[in-house]
Short mmCIF file of the C-alpha atoms (twelve columns), coordinates in Angstrom:
data_MODEL
# 
_entry.id   MODEL 
# 
loop_
_atom_site.group_PDB 
_atom_site.id 
_atom_site.type_symbol 
_atom_site.label_atom_id 
_atom_site.label_alt_id 
_atom_site.label_comp_id 
_atom_site.label_asym_id 
_atom_site.label_seq_id 
_atom_site.Cartn_x 
_atom_site.Cartn_y 
_atom_site.Cartn_z 
_atom_site.pdbx_PDB_model_num 
ATOM 1   C CA . SER A 1   -30.803 -65.616 -86.525 1 
ATOM 2   C CA . LEU A 2   -33.158 -66.762 -83.784 1 
ATOM 3   C CA . ASN A 3   -34.353 -69.638 -85.968 1 
ATOM 4   C CA . ALA A 4   -30.956 -71.274 -85.456 1 
ATOM 5   C CA . PHE A 5   -31.755 -71.421 -81.720 1 
ATOM 6   C CA . GLY A 6   -35.201 -72.943 -82.251 1 
ATOM 7   C CA . LEU A 7   -36.869 -69.604 -81.535 1 
ATOM 8   C CA . LYS A 8   -39.379 -68.080 -83.916 1 
ATOM 9   C CA . PRO A 9   -39.771 -64.338 -83.454 1 
ATOM 10  C CA . SER A 10  -42.847 -62.483 -84.612 1 
ATOM 11  C CA . ALA A 11  -42.431 -59.206 -86.452 1 
ATOM 12  C CA . ILE A 12  -44.843 -56.512 -87.475 1 
ATOM 13  C CA . ILE A 13  -43.307 -53.912 -89.757 1 
ATOM 14  C CA . MET A 14  -45.430 -50.894 -90.544 1 
ATOM 15  C CA . GLY A 15  -44.727 -48.816 -93.621 1 
ATOM 16  C CA . ILE A 16  -47.283 -46.155 -92.759 1 
ATOM 17  C CA . SER A 17  -46.180 -42.615 -92.026 1 
ATOM 18  C CA . ARG A 18  -46.771 -41.463 -88.455 1 
ATOM 19  C CA . VAL A 19  -48.313 -38.343 -89.981 1 
ATOM 20  C CA . LYS A 20  -51.234 -40.480 -91.204 1 
ATOM 21  C CA . ILE A 21  -51.595 -42.959 -88.305 1 
ATOM 22  C CA . ASP A 22  -49.451 -42.863 -85.197 1 
ATOM 23  C CA . LEU A 23  -49.664 -46.396 -83.878 1 
ATOM 24  C CA . ASN A 24  -47.691 -45.331 -80.795 1 
ATOM 25  C CA . ASP A 25  -50.396 -42.884 -79.679 1 
ATOM 26  C CA . PRO A 26  -53.649 -43.686 -77.886 1 
ATOM 27  C CA . PRO A 27  -56.595 -44.091 -80.301 1 
ATOM 28  C CA . GLU A 28  -58.026 -40.644 -79.637 1 
ATOM 29  C CA . LEU A 29  -54.775 -39.055 -80.909 1 
ATOM 30  C CA . ALA A 30  -53.675 -41.608 -83.514 1 
ATOM 31  C CA . TYR A 31  -55.440 -40.557 -86.724 1 
ATOM 32  C CA . CYS A 32  -54.876 -37.546 -88.965 1 
ATOM 33  C CA . SER A 33  -58.650 -37.279 -89.389 1 
ATOM 34  C CA . PRO A 34  -61.475 -38.949 -87.437 1 
ATOM 35  C CA . GLY A 35  -62.211 -42.502 -88.549 1 
ATOM 36  C CA . ARG A 36  -59.418 -42.647 -91.154 1 
ATOM 37  C CA . GLY A 37  -57.058 -45.474 -90.342 1 
ATOM 38  C CA . GLU A 38  -59.035 -46.806 -87.413 1 
ATOM 39  C CA . ASP A 39  -59.237 -50.308 -88.932 1 
ATOM 40  C CA . VAL A 40  -55.432 -50.451 -89.460 1 
ATOM 41  C CA . TYR A 41  -54.820 -49.149 -85.942 1 
ATOM 42  C CA . LYS A 42  -57.146 -51.693 -84.326 1 
ATOM 43  C CA . LYS A 43  -55.737 -54.580 -86.385 1 
ATOM 44  C CA . PHE A 44  -52.145 -53.618 -85.480 1 
ATOM 45  C CA . HIS A 45  -52.864 -53.537 -81.744 1 
ATOM 46  C CA . SER A 46  -54.985 -56.690 -81.951 1 
ATOM 47  C CA . ILE A 47  -52.093 -58.593 -83.567 1 
ATOM 48  C CA . ILE A 48  -49.663 -57.442 -80.866 1 
ATOM 49  C CA . SER A 49  -52.089 -58.504 -78.130 1 
ATOM 50  C CA . SER A 50  -52.597 -61.893 -79.748 1 
ATOM 51  C CA . ILE A 51  -48.857 -62.575 -80.162 1 
ATOM 52  C CA . SER A 52  -48.178 -61.464 -76.596 1 
ATOM 53  C CA . GLU A 53  -50.938 -63.720 -75.207 1 
ATOM 54  C CA . THR A 54  -49.712 -66.689 -77.253 1 
ATOM 55  C CA . ASN A 55  -46.127 -66.251 -76.062 1 
ATOM 56  C CA . GLN A 56  -47.168 -65.715 -72.454 1 
ATOM 57  C CA . ASN A 57  -49.308 -68.862 -72.502 1 
ATOM 58  C CA . LYS A 58  -46.670 -70.969 -74.283 1 
ATOM 59  C CA . TYR A 59  -43.487 -69.781 -72.524 1 
ATOM 60  C CA . GLY A 60  -44.706 -68.079 -69.351 1 
ATOM 61  C CA . TRP A 61  -43.421 -64.705 -70.563 1 
ATOM 62  C CA . SER A 62  -43.496 -62.410 -73.558 1 
ATOM 63  C CA . LEU A 63  -41.095 -59.735 -74.781 1 
ATOM 64  C CA . LEU A 64  -42.185 -56.905 -77.069 1 
ATOM 65  C CA . ILE A 65  -39.355 -54.872 -78.579 1 
ATOM 66  C CA . ASP A 66  -40.819 -51.726 -80.121 1 
ATOM 67  C CA . ILE A 67  -38.220 -50.275 -82.488 1 
ATOM 68  C CA . HIS A 68  -38.220 -46.636 -83.567 1 
ATOM 69  C CA . GLY A 69  -35.647 -44.273 -84.994 1 
ATOM 70  C CA . PHE A 70  -34.255 -40.860 -84.166 1 
ATOM 71  C CA . LEU A 71  -31.885 -38.430 -85.839 1 
ATOM 72  C CA . ALA A 72  -28.445 -38.243 -84.225 1 
ATOM 73  C CA . ARG A 73  -27.948 -34.660 -82.998 1 
ATOM 74  C CA . ASP A 74  -25.845 -32.849 -80.431 1 
ATOM 75  C CA . SER A 75  -28.646 -31.029 -78.597 1 
ATOM 76  C CA . HIS A 76  -29.141 -33.636 -75.859 1 
ATOM 77  C CA . LEU A 77  -26.728 -36.218 -74.458 1 
ATOM 78  C CA . ALA A 78  -29.156 -39.011 -75.361 1 
ATOM 79  C CA . LEU A 79  -29.217 -37.947 -79.006 1 
ATOM 80  C CA . GLN A 80  -25.476 -38.608 -79.275 1 
ATOM 81  C CA . LYS A 81  -25.929 -42.292 -78.371 1 
ATOM 82  C CA . ASP A 82  -26.621 -45.329 -80.581 1 
ATOM 83  C CA . ILE A 83  -29.719 -46.565 -78.758 1 
ATOM 84  C CA . ILE A 84  -32.145 -44.961 -76.322 1 
ATOM 85  C CA . LEU A 85  -33.957 -47.442 -74.067 1 
ATOM 86  C CA . GLY A 86  -37.510 -46.793 -72.912 1 
ATOM 87  C CA . THR A 87  -39.526 -48.796 -70.379 1 
ATOM 88  C CA . ASN A 88  -41.831 -45.999 -69.262 1 
ATOM 89  C CA . ASN A 89  -39.489 -45.661 -66.277 1 
ATOM 90  C CA . GLY A 90  -39.807 -49.294 -65.281 1 
ATOM 91  C CA . SER A 91  -43.534 -49.849 -65.753 1 
ATOM 92  C CA . SER A 92  -43.227 -52.007 -68.907 1 
ATOM 93  C CA . MET A 93  -40.066 -53.800 -67.781 1 
ATOM 94  C CA . PRO A 94  -38.330 -53.534 -64.406 1 
ATOM 95  C CA . ILE A 95  -35.266 -51.273 -64.460 1 
ATOM 96  C CA . GLU A 96  -33.375 -53.582 -62.110 1 
ATOM 97  C CA . ASN A 97  -34.752 -56.115 -59.633 1 
ATOM 98  C CA . GLY A 98  -32.690 -59.300 -59.823 1 
ATOM 99  C CA . GLU A 99  -34.853 -60.769 -62.615 1 
ATOM 100 C CA . LYS A 100 -33.211 -61.958 -65.818 1 
ATOM 101 C CA . MET A 101 -35.171 -59.580 -68.068 1 
ATOM 102 C CA . THR A 102 -34.733 -55.950 -66.989 1 
ATOM 103 C CA . ARG A 103 -33.733 -52.691 -68.618 1 
ATOM 104 C CA . ARG A 104 -30.400 -53.052 -66.839 1 
ATOM 105 C CA . SER A 105 -29.813 -56.488 -68.423 1 
ATOM 106 C CA . PHE A 106 -30.497 -54.945 -71.854 1 
ATOM 107 C CA . GLU A 107 -27.971 -52.221 -71.016 1 
ATOM 108 C CA . LEU A 108 -25.291 -54.635 -69.858 1 
ATOM 109 C CA . LEU A 109 -25.631 -57.037 -72.775 1 
ATOM 110 C CA . LEU A 110 -25.755 -54.321 -75.451 1 
ATOM 111 C CA . SER A 111 -22.982 -52.205 -73.930 1 
ATOM 112 C CA . LYS A 112 -20.706 -55.295 -73.826 1 
ATOM 113 C CA . LYS A 113 -21.181 -55.416 -77.600 1 
ATOM 114 C CA . GLY A 114 -19.997 -51.815 -77.870 1 
ATOM 115 C CA . TRP A 115 -23.321 -50.013 -78.302 1 
ATOM 116 C CA . GLN A 116 -23.610 -46.575 -76.688 1 
ATOM 117 C CA . LEU A 117 -26.823 -46.469 -74.659 1 
ATOM 118 C CA . TYR A 118 -28.991 -43.951 -72.862 1 
ATOM 119 C CA . PRO A 119 -30.038 -43.974 -70.100 1 
ATOM 120 C CA . ASN A 120 -27.756 -46.254 -68.158 1 
ATOM 121 C CA . GLY A 121 -27.878 -47.484 -64.604 1 
ATOM 122 C CA . SER A 122 -30.909 -46.333 -62.670 1 
ATOM 123 C CA . LYS A 123 -31.213 -42.988 -64.461 1 
ATOM 124 C CA . VAL A 124 -34.676 -41.700 -65.265 1 
ATOM 125 C CA . GLU A 125 -35.827 -42.042 -68.872 1 
ATOM 126 C CA . ASP A 126 -36.111 -38.333 -69.607 1 
ATOM 127 C CA . ILE A 127 -36.249 -38.636 -73.401 1 
ATOM 128 C CA . PHE A 128 -38.257 -41.254 -75.353 1 
ATOM 129 C CA . PRO A 129 -39.420 -43.105 -72.203 1 
ATOM 130 C CA . GLY A 130 -41.735 -45.274 -74.276 1 
ATOM 131 C CA . GLY A 131 -45.046 -44.684 -75.958 1 
ATOM 132 C CA . TYR A 132 -48.519 -46.121 -76.071 1 
ATOM 133 C CA . ILE A 133 -47.418 -49.462 -77.561 1 
ATOM 134 C CA . ILE A 134 -45.257 -50.495 -74.612 1 
ATOM 135 C CA . ARG A 135 -47.636 -48.974 -72.053 1 
ATOM 136 C CA . ASN A 136 -50.634 -50.765 -73.556 1 
ATOM 137 C CA . HIS A 137 -49.029 -54.156 -74.255 1 
ATOM 138 C CA . SER A 138 -47.067 -54.847 -71.081 1 
ATOM 139 C CA . ASP A 139 -47.813 -56.205 -67.633 1 
ATOM 140 C CA . CYS A 140 -44.763 -56.962 -65.499 1 
ATOM 141 C CA . ARG A 141 -46.803 -58.977 -62.973 1 
ATOM 142 C CA . SER A 142 -47.719 -61.528 -65.647 1 
ATOM 143 C CA . LYS A 143 -44.247 -61.322 -67.294 1 
ATOM 144 C CA . LYS A 144 -45.432 -59.497 -70.403 1 
ATOM 145 C CA . PHE A 145 -42.424 -57.239 -70.843 1 
ATOM 146 C CA . ALA A 146 -41.946 -54.431 -73.351 1 
ATOM 147 C CA . ILE A 147 -39.121 -52.087 -74.202 1 
ATOM 148 C CA . GLN A 148 -38.895 -49.299 -76.741 1 
ATOM 149 C CA . LEU A 149 -35.592 -49.023 -78.593 1 
ATOM 150 C CA . GLU A 150 -34.912 -45.736 -80.324 1 
ATOM 151 C CA . ILE A 151 -32.177 -46.419 -82.871 1 
ATOM 152 C CA . SER A 152 -29.930 -43.592 -84.058 1 
ATOM 153 C CA . SER A 153 -29.872 -42.656 -87.733 1 
ATOM 154 C CA . LYS A 154 -26.110 -43.294 -87.662 1 
ATOM 155 C CA . ILE A 155 -26.928 -47.006 -87.066 1 
ATOM 156 C CA . ARG A 156 -29.970 -47.302 -89.327 1 
ATOM 157 C CA . LYS A 157 -28.233 -45.831 -92.386 1 
ATOM 158 C CA . ILE A 158 -25.399 -48.392 -92.481 1 
ATOM 159 C CA . SER A 159 -26.435 -51.940 -93.365 1 
ATOM 160 C CA . GLN A 160 -23.515 -53.569 -91.516 1 
ATOM 161 C CA . LYS A 161 -24.436 -51.736 -88.306 1 
ATOM 162 C CA . ARG A 162 -28.121 -52.619 -88.692 1 
ATOM 163 C CA . GLN A 163 -27.203 -56.282 -89.171 1 
ATOM 164 C CA . ALA A 164 -24.802 -56.219 -86.207 1 
ATOM 165 C CA . LEU A 165 -27.536 -54.783 -83.983 1 
ATOM 166 C CA . ALA A 166 -30.058 -57.371 -85.224 1 
ATOM 167 C CA . ASN A 167 -27.564 -60.149 -84.437 1 
ATOM 168 C CA . ASP A 168 -26.869 -58.726 -80.970 1 
ATOM 169 C CA . LEU A 169 -30.599 -58.459 -80.212 1 
ATOM 170 C CA . ALA A 170 -31.110 -62.053 -81.383 1 
ATOM 171 C CA . GLU A 171 -28.306 -63.232 -79.118 1 
ATOM 172 C CA . MET A 172 -29.822 -61.308 -76.207 1 
ATOM 173 C CA . ILE A 173 -33.242 -62.880 -76.763 1 
ATOM 174 C CA . LYS A 174 -31.553 -66.293 -76.838 1 
ATOM 175 C CA . ILE A 175 -29.990 -65.549 -73.450 1 
ATOM 176 C CA . PHE A 176 -33.322 -64.360 -72.014 1 
ATOM 177 C CA . SER A 177 -35.084 -67.468 -73.297 1 
ATOM 178 C CA . GLY A 178 -32.545 -69.830 -71.769 1 
ATOM 179 C CA . LYS A 179 -31.916 -71.532 -75.154 1 
# 
């Protein structure tokens, strides 16, 4: 738990079907019918902006981890992995540049824990590169970083694996924070 390290993460968990409101789409594409869900959509994005601003002002940086899920299939190499990383090809978080917080540092830390990741190295994010949330709520110049993690159904369906991943992400955030 991050609380043990003196860190207090913020979490927003949405239980709304993407069929009704897709919070990871731009507003003009997000609602199933015009005007329905607009207040929820705006509130969701307003909360993310507020948390990001608070963290950036307090710590000098902010990290948004946008977690999604996918079904494990054999049709694409990425869909055989545990986690697919998306940074909109480096625009929401540098892929690799010598900084502490990069897509490559996520890869290295998670792969050391045994997670199978896609893409790795400097490969292009050709599947799930990241949606509207990370594009809209990141700015590398001001150290507002964002990464989209697509988690395989083979991880999400097993509570021990979900807990192990949560613990590994908490440890990684601790390392990034310098705590």
